[in-house]
Each structure stands twice: as structure tokens, then as C-alpha cells.
Amino acid sequence: MNLAALYQSEGKLSDAYKFYEQSLHLAKKINHHYLTANLLSNLANLYILFGAAPEARTVLDESMQIATQHQLPYWLAYNEILRGDLAFLQNNFSSASTCYHKAFGLFEKQKLKREQAIVTNNLFELGFYSQVSVQELEKLGHTPS
């Protein structure tokens, strides 16, 4: 898994994908729920980076199911960030905002300040892009609904 994260940080997304898939296969084989949820979330993030929304949603839903079933609060919260990122990718800013706020609340309950800061950054970015989108729509003579 460390190789996958390293490749992802270097922008070598195809290599990262290969190693995440291999690690996921092993995690499922040994029935390690926490690691499986983690790897599925990492794959979802990778799919979001690829712009592959359907694939991201599939693995994200699987990760959420595992996190819910096995009561993994960190991954429940982290997956809300990814749901927000996926909504953002699809220009559904309202849904993205809802997901980010939910993630913030879940991380707040866990007293995870670093993760709260990540969500706060996502909300600022969302605010910027949604404002730019509103301005572009208004230039075209449309008003956002």
C-alpha cells in the first residue's frame, strides 16, 4: 500500500492504481475490514482524480458499507469527504457542501483537528469555485437555481 501512496503522490496514477488493487485483493483475502475500507477509499480518491465518477461511486459505496457495518468512524467521515469531492467533480456544489459539513462534524466528534482542517480547506475551495460558476452563469444571462 505504501508504494501505491508514493506513486499517487508522484502523480503516477496508473502505477498507484495497480498497487492499490493488489493491496485490496490481499486485504479482502485476510478479511481485514479497516484496511479494506482504507484501500477502497484510496481507490475512490484515485478514480476521482481520473475523473471516473461511476467507478469512484462504486468503490466508495463499498467502502461506506464496510465502514458502517464494522463501525469505522474515521472511514465514515473520510468517505464523506470523498462523496463531497465526487459531487464537486460533477458540479453539484450543494451536495458537496452537505458532504463536507457532515465530514467536518464526524471528525469533530473524533477530535481530529488535522482532518477538520482538510475539510475546511475543501469548503473554502468549494466556495471559490461555486462563486466562479455563479458568476459565469450570470454572464451568460442565467441565474442559478
GROMACS .gro file of N, CA and C in nm:
model
  435
    1MET      N    1   0.082  -0.119   0.000
    1MET     CA    2   0.000   0.000   0.000
    1MET      C    3   0.087   0.125   0.000
    2ASN      N    4   0.201   0.122   0.069
    2ASN     CA    5   0.288   0.239   0.072
    2ASN      C    6   0.339   0.276  -0.066
    3LEU      N    7   0.367   0.176  -0.149
    3LEU     CA    8   0.410   0.204  -0.285
    3LEU      C    9   0.299   0.275  -0.363
    4ALA      N   10   0.176   0.232  -0.342
    4ALA     CA   11   0.064   0.295  -0.411
    4ALA      C   12   0.054   0.442  -0.373
    5ALA      N   13   0.063   0.471  -0.244
    5ALA     CA   14   0.055   0.610  -0.197
    5ALA      C   15   0.172   0.692  -0.252
    6LEU      N   16   0.290   0.632  -0.255
    6LEU     CA   17   0.407   0.702  -0.310
    6LEU      C   18   0.386   0.734  -0.458
    7TYR      N   19   0.341   0.636  -0.534
    7TYR     CA   20   0.315   0.660  -0.676
    7TYR      C   21   0.208   0.768  -0.694
    8GLN      N   22   0.105   0.763  -0.611
    8GLN     CA   23  -0.001   0.863  -0.623
    8GLN      C   24   0.054   1.002  -0.595
    9SER      N   25   0.138   1.015  -0.491
    9SER     CA   26   0.194   1.146  -0.457
    9SER      C   27   0.287   1.198  -0.568
   10GLU      N   28   0.344   1.107  -0.645
   10GLU     CA   29   0.431   1.146  -0.757
   10GLU      C   30   0.353   1.167  -0.887
   11GLY      N   31   0.221   1.149  -0.880
   11GLY     CA   32   0.139   1.167  -1.000
   11GLY      C   33   0.138   1.048  -1.093
   12LYS      N   34   0.194   0.937  -1.050
   12LYS     CA   35   0.196   0.815  -1.132
   12LYS      C   36   0.070   0.734  -1.099
   13LEU      N   37  -0.042   0.782  -1.148
   13LEU     CA   38  -0.171   0.728  -1.107
   13LEU      C   39  -0.195   0.585  -1.155
   14SER      N   40  -0.148   0.550  -1.271
   14SER     CA   41  -0.166   0.413  -1.321
   14SER      C   42  -0.091   0.313  -1.234
   15ASP      N   43   0.031   0.349  -1.194
   15ASP     CA   44   0.108   0.262  -1.105
   15ASP      C   45   0.042   0.253  -0.968
   16ALA      N   46  -0.007   0.366  -0.919
   16ALA     CA   47  -0.075   0.367  -0.790
   16ALA      C   48  -0.196   0.275  -0.794
   17TYR      N   49  -0.272   0.284  -0.902
   17TYR     CA   50  -0.391   0.201  -0.917
   17TYR      C   51  -0.355   0.053  -0.906
   18LYS      N   52  -0.251   0.013  -0.976
   18LYS     CA   53  -0.209  -0.128  -0.976
   18LYS      C   54  -0.178  -0.176  -0.834
   19PHE      N   55  -0.105  -0.096  -0.758
   19PHE     CA   56  -0.067  -0.138  -0.623
   19PHE      C   57  -0.185  -0.132  -0.526
   20TYR      N   58  -0.275  -0.034  -0.543
   20TYR     CA   59  -0.395  -0.032  -0.459
   20TYR      C   60  -0.479  -0.157  -0.484
   21GLU      N   61  -0.494  -0.195  -0.610
   21GLU     CA   62  -0.571  -0.314  -0.644
   21GLU      C   63  -0.510  -0.440  -0.583
   22GLN      N   64  -0.379  -0.453  -0.592
   22GLN     CA   65  -0.312  -0.570  -0.533
   22GLN      C   66  -0.330  -0.573  -0.382
   23SER      N   67  -0.313  -0.458  -0.318
   23SER     CA   68  -0.329  -0.450  -0.172
   23SER      C   69  -0.473  -0.479  -0.131
   24LEU      N   70  -0.568  -0.429  -0.209
   24LEU     CA   71  -0.709  -0.454  -0.180
   24LEU      C   72  -0.740  -0.602  -0.186
   25HIS      N   73  -0.688  -0.669  -0.287
   25HIS     CA   74  -0.710  -0.813  -0.300
   25HIS      C   75  -0.661  -0.886  -0.174
   26LEU      N   76  -0.543  -0.849  -0.127
   26LEU     CA   77  -0.487  -0.914  -0.007
   26LEU      C   78  -0.567  -0.879   0.118
   27ALA      N   79  -0.609  -0.754   0.132
   27ALA     CA   80  -0.686  -0.713   0.249
   27ALA      C   81  -0.818  -0.788   0.258
   28LYS      N   82  -0.882  -0.805   0.142
   28LYS     CA   83  -1.008  -0.881   0.140
   28LYS      C   84  -0.983  -1.028   0.171
   29LYS      N   85  -0.873  -1.080   0.121
   29LYS     CA   86  -0.840  -1.221   0.142
   29LYS      C   87  -0.821  -1.252   0.291
   30ILE      N   88  -0.759  -1.161   0.364
   30ILE     CA   89  -0.738  -1.184   0.508
   30ILE      C   90  -0.851  -1.126   0.593
   31ASN      N   91  -0.954  -1.073   0.526
   31ASN     CA   92  -1.073  -1.023   0.594
   31ASN      C   93  -1.042  -0.909   0.692
   32HIS      N   94  -0.956  -0.817   0.649
   32HIS     CA   95  -0.916  -0.703   0.731
   32HIS      C   96  -1.004  -0.584   0.692
   33HIS      N   97  -1.109  -0.559   0.769
   33HIS     CA   98  -1.211  -0.461   0.732
   33HIS      C   99  -1.157  -0.318   0.728
   34TYR      N  100  -1.079  -0.281   0.829
   34TYR     CA  101  -1.027  -0.144   0.835
   34TYR      C  102  -0.940  -0.116   0.712
   35LEU      N  103  -0.850  -0.207   0.682
   35LEU     CA  104  -0.761  -0.189   0.567
   35LEU      C  105  -0.839  -0.192   0.435
   36THR      N  106  -0.940  -0.277   0.428
   36THR     CA  107  -1.023  -0.283   0.307
   36THR      C  108  -1.095  -0.151   0.284
   37ALA      N  109  -1.156  -0.096   0.390
   37ALA     CA  110  -1.223   0.034   0.378
   37ALA      C  111  -1.124   0.142   0.336
   38ASN      N  112  -1.005   0.138   0.396
   38ASN     CA  113  -0.899   0.233   0.363
   38ASN      C  114  -0.864   0.224   0.215
   39LEU      N  115  -0.837   0.106   0.167
   39LEU     CA  116  -0.795   0.088   0.028
   39LEU      C  117  -0.906   0.124  -0.070
   40LEU      N  118  -1.028   0.089  -0.037
   40LEU     CA  119  -1.140   0.126  -0.124
   40LEU      C  120  -1.153   0.279  -0.131
   41SER      N  121  -1.133   0.345  -0.018
   41SER     CA  122  -1.138   0.491  -0.016
   41SER      C  123  -1.025   0.549  -0.101
   42ASN      N  124  -0.906   0.490  -0.089
   42ASN     CA  125  -0.794   0.537  -0.171
   42ASN      C  126  -0.821   0.517  -0.320
   43LEU      N  127  -0.882   0.404  -0.353
   43LEU     CA  128  -0.919   0.381  -0.494
   43LEU      C  129  -1.023   0.481  -0.541
   44ALA      N  130  -1.121   0.509  -0.455
   44ALA     CA  131  -1.223   0.609  -0.491
   44ALA      C  132  -1.157   0.743  -0.518
   45ASN      N  133  -1.064   0.780  -0.432
   45ASN     CA  134  -0.992   0.906  -0.450
   45ASN      C  135  -0.916   0.906  -0.583
   46LEU      N  136  -0.855   0.796  -0.614
   46LEU     CA  137  -0.782   0.783  -0.741
   46LEU      C  138  -0.878   0.796  -0.860
   47TYR      N  139  -0.992   0.731  -0.852
   47TYR     CA  140  -1.091   0.742  -0.959
   47TYR      C  141  -1.139   0.887  -0.974
   48ILE      N  142  -1.156   0.955  -0.862
   48ILE     CA  143  -1.196   1.096  -0.868
   48ILE      C  144  -1.088   1.177  -0.940
   49LEU      N  145  -0.962   1.149  -0.909
   49LEU     CA  146  -0.852   1.218  -0.978
   49LEU      C  147  -0.852   1.188  -1.128
   50PHE      N  148  -0.891   1.065  -1.165
   50PHE     CA  149  -0.903   1.027  -1.307
   50PHE      C  150  -1.025   1.092  -1.372
   51GLY      N  151  -1.120   1.140  -1.290
   51GLY     CA  152  -1.245   1.191  -1.343
   51GLY      C  153  -1.345   1.082  -1.374
   52ALA      N  154  -1.325   0.964  -1.316
   52ALA     CA  155  -1.410   0.846  -1.341
   52ALA      C  156  -1.515   0.835  -1.231
   53ALA      N  157  -1.620   0.914  -1.243
   53ALA     CA  158  -1.723   0.922  -1.139
   53ALA      C  159  -1.794   0.789  -1.112
   54PRO      N  160  -1.839   0.715  -1.214
   54PRO     CA  161  -1.911   0.590  -1.184
   54PRO      C  162  -1.826   0.489  -1.106
   55GLU      N  163  -1.701   0.477  -1.145
   55GLU     CA  164  -1.611   0.384  -1.075
   55GLU      C  165  -1.585   0.431  -0.932
   56ALA      N  166  -1.568   0.562  -0.917
   56ALA     CA  167  -1.546   0.618  -0.783
   56ALA      C  168  -1.665   0.589  -0.693
   57ARG      N  169  -1.785   0.610  -0.746
   57ARG     CA  170  -1.906   0.586  -0.666
   57ARG      C  171  -1.916   0.440  -0.625
   58THR      N  172  -1.884   0.348  -0.714
   58THR     CA  173  -1.894   0.205  -0.683
   58THR      C  174  -1.804   0.167  -0.567
   59VAL      N  175  -1.676   0.203  -0.574
   59VAL     CA  176  -1.585   0.164  -0.466
   59VAL      C  177  -1.611   0.244  -0.339
   60LEU      N  178  -1.657   0.368  -0.354
   60LEU     CA  179  -1.691   0.449  -0.238
   60LEU      C  180  -1.811   0.390  -0.164
   61ASP      N  181  -1.911   0.345  -0.238
   61ASP     CA  182  -2.027   0.280  -0.175
   61ASP      C  183  -1.985   0.154  -0.101
   62GLU      N  184  -1.894   0.078  -0.159
   62GLU     CA  185  -1.846  -0.044  -0.092
   62GLU      C  186  -1.770  -0.009   0.036
   63SER      N  187  -1.687   0.094   0.030
   63SER     CA  188  -1.614   0.137   0.149
   63SER      C  189  -1.709   0.185   0.257
   64MET      N  190  -1.811   0.262   0.217
   64MET     CA  191  -1.910   0.311   0.315
   64MET      C  192  -1.984   0.195   0.380
   65GLN      N  193  -2.019   0.094   0.301
   65GLN     CA  194  -2.089  -0.022   0.355
   65GLN      C  195  -2.003  -0.092   0.460
   66ILE      N  196  -1.876  -0.111   0.432
   66ILE     CA  197  -1.785  -0.176   0.526
   66ILE      C  198  -1.767  -0.089   0.651
   67ALA      N  199  -1.747   0.041   0.630
   67ALA     CA  200  -1.727   0.132   0.743
   67ALA      C  201  -1.850   0.137   0.833
   68THR      N  202  -1.968   0.132   0.774
   68THR     CA  203  -2.091   0.132   0.852
   68THR      C  204  -2.109   0.000   0.925
   69GLN      N  205  -2.094  -0.109   0.853
   69GLN     CA  206  -2.114  -0.243   0.910
   69GLN      C  207  -2.017  -0.271   1.025
   70HIS      N  208  -1.894  -0.224   1.013
   70HIS     CA  209  -1.791  -0.256   1.113
   70HIS      C  210  -1.759  -0.137   1.204
   71GLN      N  211  -1.844  -0.035   1.198
   71GLN     CA  212  -1.832   0.082   1.284
   71GLN      C  213  -1.691   0.141   1.282
   72LEU      N  214  -1.654   0.189   1.167
   72LEU     CA  215  -1.522   0.250   1.147
   72LEU      C  216  -1.541   0.401   1.128
   73PRO      N  217  -1.548   0.477   1.238
   73PRO     CA  218  -1.584   0.618   1.229
   73PRO      C  219  -1.491   0.703   1.143
   74TYR      N  220  -1.362   0.671   1.145
   74TYR     CA  221  -1.270   0.750   1.062
   74TYR      C  222  -1.308   0.738   0.915
   75TRP      N  223  -1.333   0.615   0.871
   75TRP     CA  224  -1.363   0.594   0.729
   75TRP      C  225  -1.501   0.643   0.692
   76LEU      N  226  -1.594   0.644   0.786
   76LEU     CA  227  -1.724   0.705   0.759
   76LEU      C  228  -1.705   0.854   0.729
   77ALA      N  229  -1.624   0.919   0.810
   77ALA     CA  230  -1.600   1.063   0.791
   77ALA      C  231  -1.519   1.089   0.664
   78TYR      N  232  -1.413   1.013   0.645
   78TYR     CA  233  -1.328   1.033   0.528
   78TYR      C  234  -1.407   1.010   0.399
   79ASN      N  235  -1.493   0.910   0.400
   79ASN     CA  236  -1.574   0.883   0.281
   79ASN      C  237  -1.671   0.996   0.252
   80GLU      N  238  -1.713   1.070   0.355
   80GLU     CA  239  -1.797   1.187   0.330
   80GLU      C  240  -1.718   1.294   0.255
   81ILE      N  241  -1.589   1.307   0.288
   81ILE     CA  242  -1.504   1.399   0.210
   81ILE      C  243  -1.504   1.355   0.064
   82LEU      N  244  -1.484   1.226   0.043
   82LEU     CA  245  -1.480   1.175  -0.095
   82LEU      C  246  -1.614   1.191  -0.165
   83ARG      N  247  -1.723   1.172  -0.092
   83ARG     CA  248  -1.855   1.197  -0.153
   83ARG      C  249  -1.865   1.343  -0.195
   84GLY      N  250  -1.814   1.430  -0.109
   84GLY     CA  251  -1.811   1.572  -0.143
   84GLY      C  252  -1.726   1.599  -0.266
   85ASP      N  253  -1.609   1.536  -0.271
   85ASP     CA  254  -1.521   1.553  -0.387
   85ASP      C  255  -1.587   1.503  -0.515
   86LEU      N  256  -1.658   1.393  -0.504
   86LEU     CA  257  -1.728   1.337  -0.620
   86LEU      C  258  -1.839   1.432  -0.666
   87ALA      N  259  -1.914   1.485  -0.571
   87ALA     CA  260  -2.019   1.582  -0.605
   87ALA      C  261  -1.957   1.707  -0.668
   88PHE      N  262  -1.845   1.751  -0.612
   88PHE     CA  263  -1.773   1.867  -0.665
   88PHE      C  264  -1.732   1.841  -0.810
   89LEU      N  265  -1.677   1.723  -0.836
   89LEU     CA  266  -1.636   1.683  -0.970
   89LEU      C  267  -1.752   1.695  -1.069
   90GLN      N  268  -1.871   1.666  -1.020
   90GLN     CA  269  -1.990   1.668  -1.105
   90GLN      C  270  -2.063   1.803  -1.098
   91ASN      N  271  -1.995   1.904  -1.041
   91ASN     CA  272  -2.050   2.040  -1.028
   91ASN      C  273  -2.179   2.045  -0.947
   92ASN      N  274  -2.196   1.951  -0.857
   92ASN     CA  275  -2.311   1.953  -0.766
   92ASN      C  276  -2.263   2.013  -0.634
   93PHE      N  277  -2.252   2.146  -0.632
   93PHE     CA  278  -2.190   2.215  -0.520
   93PHE      C  279  -2.271   2.205  -0.391
   94SER      N  280  -2.402   2.202  -0.403
   94SER     CA  281  -2.487   2.190  -0.284
   94SER      C  282  -2.464   2.057  -0.214
   95SER      N  283  -2.461   1.950  -0.292
   95SER     CA  284  -2.436   1.818  -0.235
   95SER      C  285  -2.295   1.809  -0.178
   96ALA      N  286  -2.198   1.867  -0.248
   96ALA     CA  287  -2.060   1.867  -0.198
   96ALA      C  288  -2.053   1.937  -0.063
   97SER      N  289  -2.119   2.050  -0.052
   97SER     CA  290  -2.120   2.124   0.074
   97SER      C  291  -2.180   2.041   0.187
   98THR      N  292  -2.290   1.974   0.158
   98THR     CA  293  -2.355   1.890   0.259
   98THR      C  294  -2.260   1.780   0.306
   99CYS      N  295  -2.194   1.716   0.213
   99CYS     CA  296  -2.100   1.608   0.248
   99CYS      C  297  -1.983   1.661   0.329
  100TYR      N  298  -1.927   1.773   0.288
  100TYR     CA  299  -1.813   1.830   0.361
  100TYR      C  300  -1.853   1.869   0.503
  101HIS      N  301  -1.970   1.928   0.519
  101HIS     CA  302  -2.015   1.965   0.653
  101HIS      C  303  -2.037   1.840   0.740
  102LYS      N  304  -2.091   1.736   0.680
  102LYS     CA  305  -2.110   1.612   0.755
  102LYS      C  306  -1.975   1.555   0.797
  103ALA      N  307  -1.879   1.555   0.706
  103ALA     CA  308  -1.744   1.505   0.737
  103ALA      C  309  -1.683   1.587   0.850
  104PHE      N  310  -1.698   1.718   0.845
  104PHE     CA  311  -1.643   1.803   0.949
  104PHE      C  312  -1.700   1.765   1.085
  105GLY      N  313  -1.832   1.747   1.091
  105GLY     CA  314  -1.895   1.709   1.217
  105GLY      C  315  -1.848   1.575   1.269
  106LEU      N  316  -1.832   1.479   1.180
  106LEU     CA  317  -1.784   1.347   1.221
  106LEU      C  318  -1.640   1.353   1.271
  107PHE      N  319  -1.556   1.430   1.204
  107PHE     CA  320  -1.418   1.445   1.251
  107PHE      C  321  -1.412   1.524   1.381
  108GLU      N  322  -1.502   1.619   1.395
  108GLU     CA  323  -1.507   1.698   1.519
  108GLU      C  324  -1.539   1.607   1.638
  109LYS      N  325  -1.633   1.515   1.620
  109LYS     CA  326  -1.667   1.419   1.727
  109LYS      C  327  -1.547   1.333   1.765
  110GLN      N  328  -1.462   1.306   1.667
  110GLN     CA  329  -1.344   1.222   1.691
  110GLN      C  330  -1.223   1.305   1.737
  111LYS      N  331  -1.244   1.437   1.745
  111LYS     CA  332  -1.137   1.529   1.786
  111LYS      C  333  -1.014   1.521   1.695
  112LEU      N  334  -1.039   1.512   1.567
  112LEU     CA  335  -0.931   1.502   1.468
  112LEU      C  336  -0.915   1.638   1.397
  113LYS      N  337  -0.831   1.721   1.455
  113LYS     CA  338  -0.813   1.859   1.407
  113LYS      C  339  -0.754   1.865   1.266
  114ARG      N  340  -0.657   1.779   1.237
  114ARG     CA  341  -0.595   1.780   1.105
  114ARG      C  342  -0.699   1.754   0.996
  115GLU      N  343  -0.783   1.655   1.020
  115GLU     CA  344  -0.886   1.621   0.922
  115GLU      C  345  -0.990   1.732   0.912
  116GLN      N  346  -1.021   1.797   1.025
  116GLN     CA  347  -1.113   1.911   1.021
  116GLN      C  348  -1.054   2.022   0.934
  117ALA      N  349  -0.923   2.043   0.944
  117ALA     CA  350  -0.858   2.146   0.862
  117ALA      C  351  -0.866   2.111   0.713
  118ILE      N  352  -0.853   1.983   0.681
  118ILE     CA  353  -0.865   1.939   0.542
  118ILE      C  354  -1.005   1.971   0.489
  119VAL      N  355  -1.106   1.939   0.569
  119VAL     CA  356  -1.245   1.966   0.528
  119VAL      C  357  -1.267   2.117   0.513
  120THR      N  358  -1.213   2.194   0.606
  120THR     CA  359  -1.227   2.339   0.598
  120THR      C  360  -1.166   2.391   0.468
  121ASN      N  361  -1.051   2.339   0.432
  121ASN     CA  362  -0.987   2.377   0.306
  121ASN      C  363  -1.077   2.341   0.187
  122ASN      N  364  -1.137   2.222   0.191
  122ASN     CA  365  -1.227   2.181   0.083
  122ASN      C  366  -1.347   2.275   0.073
  123LEU      N  367  -1.399   2.318   0.188
  123LEU     CA  368  -1.512   2.411   0.188
  123LEU      C  369  -1.473   2.546   0.129
  124PHE      N  370  -1.353   2.595   0.162
  124PHE     CA  371  -1.306   2.720   0.102
  124PHE      C  372  -1.293   2.706  -0.050
  125GLU      N  373  -1.235   2.596  -0.093
  125GLU     CA  374  -1.219   2.572  -0.237
  125GLU      C  375  -1.356   2.563  -0.305
  126LEU      N  376  -1.447   2.493  -0.242
  126LEU     CA  377  -1.583   2.481  -0.295
  126LEU      C  378  -1.648   2.618  -0.307
  127GLY      N  379  -1.632   2.700  -0.204
  127GLY     CA  380  -1.689   2.834  -0.206
  127GLY      C  381  -1.635   2.916  -0.322
  128PHE      N  382  -1.505   2.906  -0.345
  128PHE     CA  383  -1.443   2.979  -0.455
  128PHE      C  384  -1.500   2.933  -0.589
  129TYR      N  385  -1.499   2.802  -0.613
  129TYR     CA  386  -1.543   2.751  -0.742
  129TYR      C  387  -1.692   2.770  -0.764
  130SER      N  388  -1.770   2.756  -0.659
  130SER     CA  389  -1.914   2.775  -0.678
  130SER      C  390  -1.944   2.921  -0.708
  131GLN      N  391  -1.868   3.013  -0.648
  131GLN     CA  392  -1.887   3.155  -0.677
  131GLN      C  393  -1.847   3.187  -0.821
  132VAL      N  394  -1.737   3.130  -0.865
  132VAL     CA  395  -1.694   3.149  -1.004
  132VAL      C  396  -1.801   3.095  -1.099
  133SER      N  397  -1.857   2.979  -1.067
  133SER     CA  398  -1.961   2.920  -1.152
  133SER      C  399  -2.085   3.008  -1.157
  134VAL      N  400  -2.124   3.064  -1.043
  134VAL     CA  401  -2.240   3.153  -1.040
  134VAL      C  402  -2.213   3.275  -1.127
  135GLN      N  403  -2.094   3.332  -1.116
  135GLN     CA  404  -2.060   3.449  -1.196
  135GLN      C  405  -2.061   3.416  -1.346
  136GLU      N  406  -2.011   3.299  -1.383
  136GLU     CA  407  -2.011   3.259  -1.524
  136GLU      C  408  -2.154   3.241  -1.575
  137LEU      N  409  -2.240   3.180  -1.494
  137LEU     CA  410  -2.380   3.165  -1.534
  137LEU      C  411  -2.447   3.300  -1.553
  138GLU      N  412  -2.419   3.392  -1.461
  138GLU     CA  413  -2.479   3.525  -1.471
  138GLU      C  414  -2.432   3.598  -1.597
  139LYS      N  415  -2.305   3.578  -1.635
  139LYS     CA  416  -2.254   3.639  -1.758
  139LYS      C  417  -2.329   3.587  -1.880
  140LEU      N  418  -2.375   3.463  -1.872
  140LEU     CA  419  -2.450   3.403  -1.982
  140LEU      C  420  -2.598   3.436  -1.976
  141GLY      N  421  -2.637   3.514  -1.876
  141GLY     CA  422  -2.776   3.553  -1.863
  141GLY      C  423  -2.862   3.453  -1.788
  142HIS      N  424  -2.799   3.360  -1.717
  142HIS     CA  425  -2.872   3.261  -1.639
  142HIS      C  426  -2.857   3.292  -1.491
  143THR      N  427  -2.957   3.256  -1.416
  143THR     CA  428  -2.945   3.268  -1.270
  143THR      C  429  -2.945   3.128  -1.212
  144PRO      N  430  -2.857   3.105  -1.115
  144PRO     CA  431  -2.852   2.971  -1.054
  144PRO      C  432  -2.979   2.941  -0.977
  145SER      N  433  -3.018   2.816  -0.979
  145SER     CA  434  -3.139   2.778  -0.906
  145SER      C  435  -3.105   2.727  -0.769
   0.00000   0.00000   0.00000
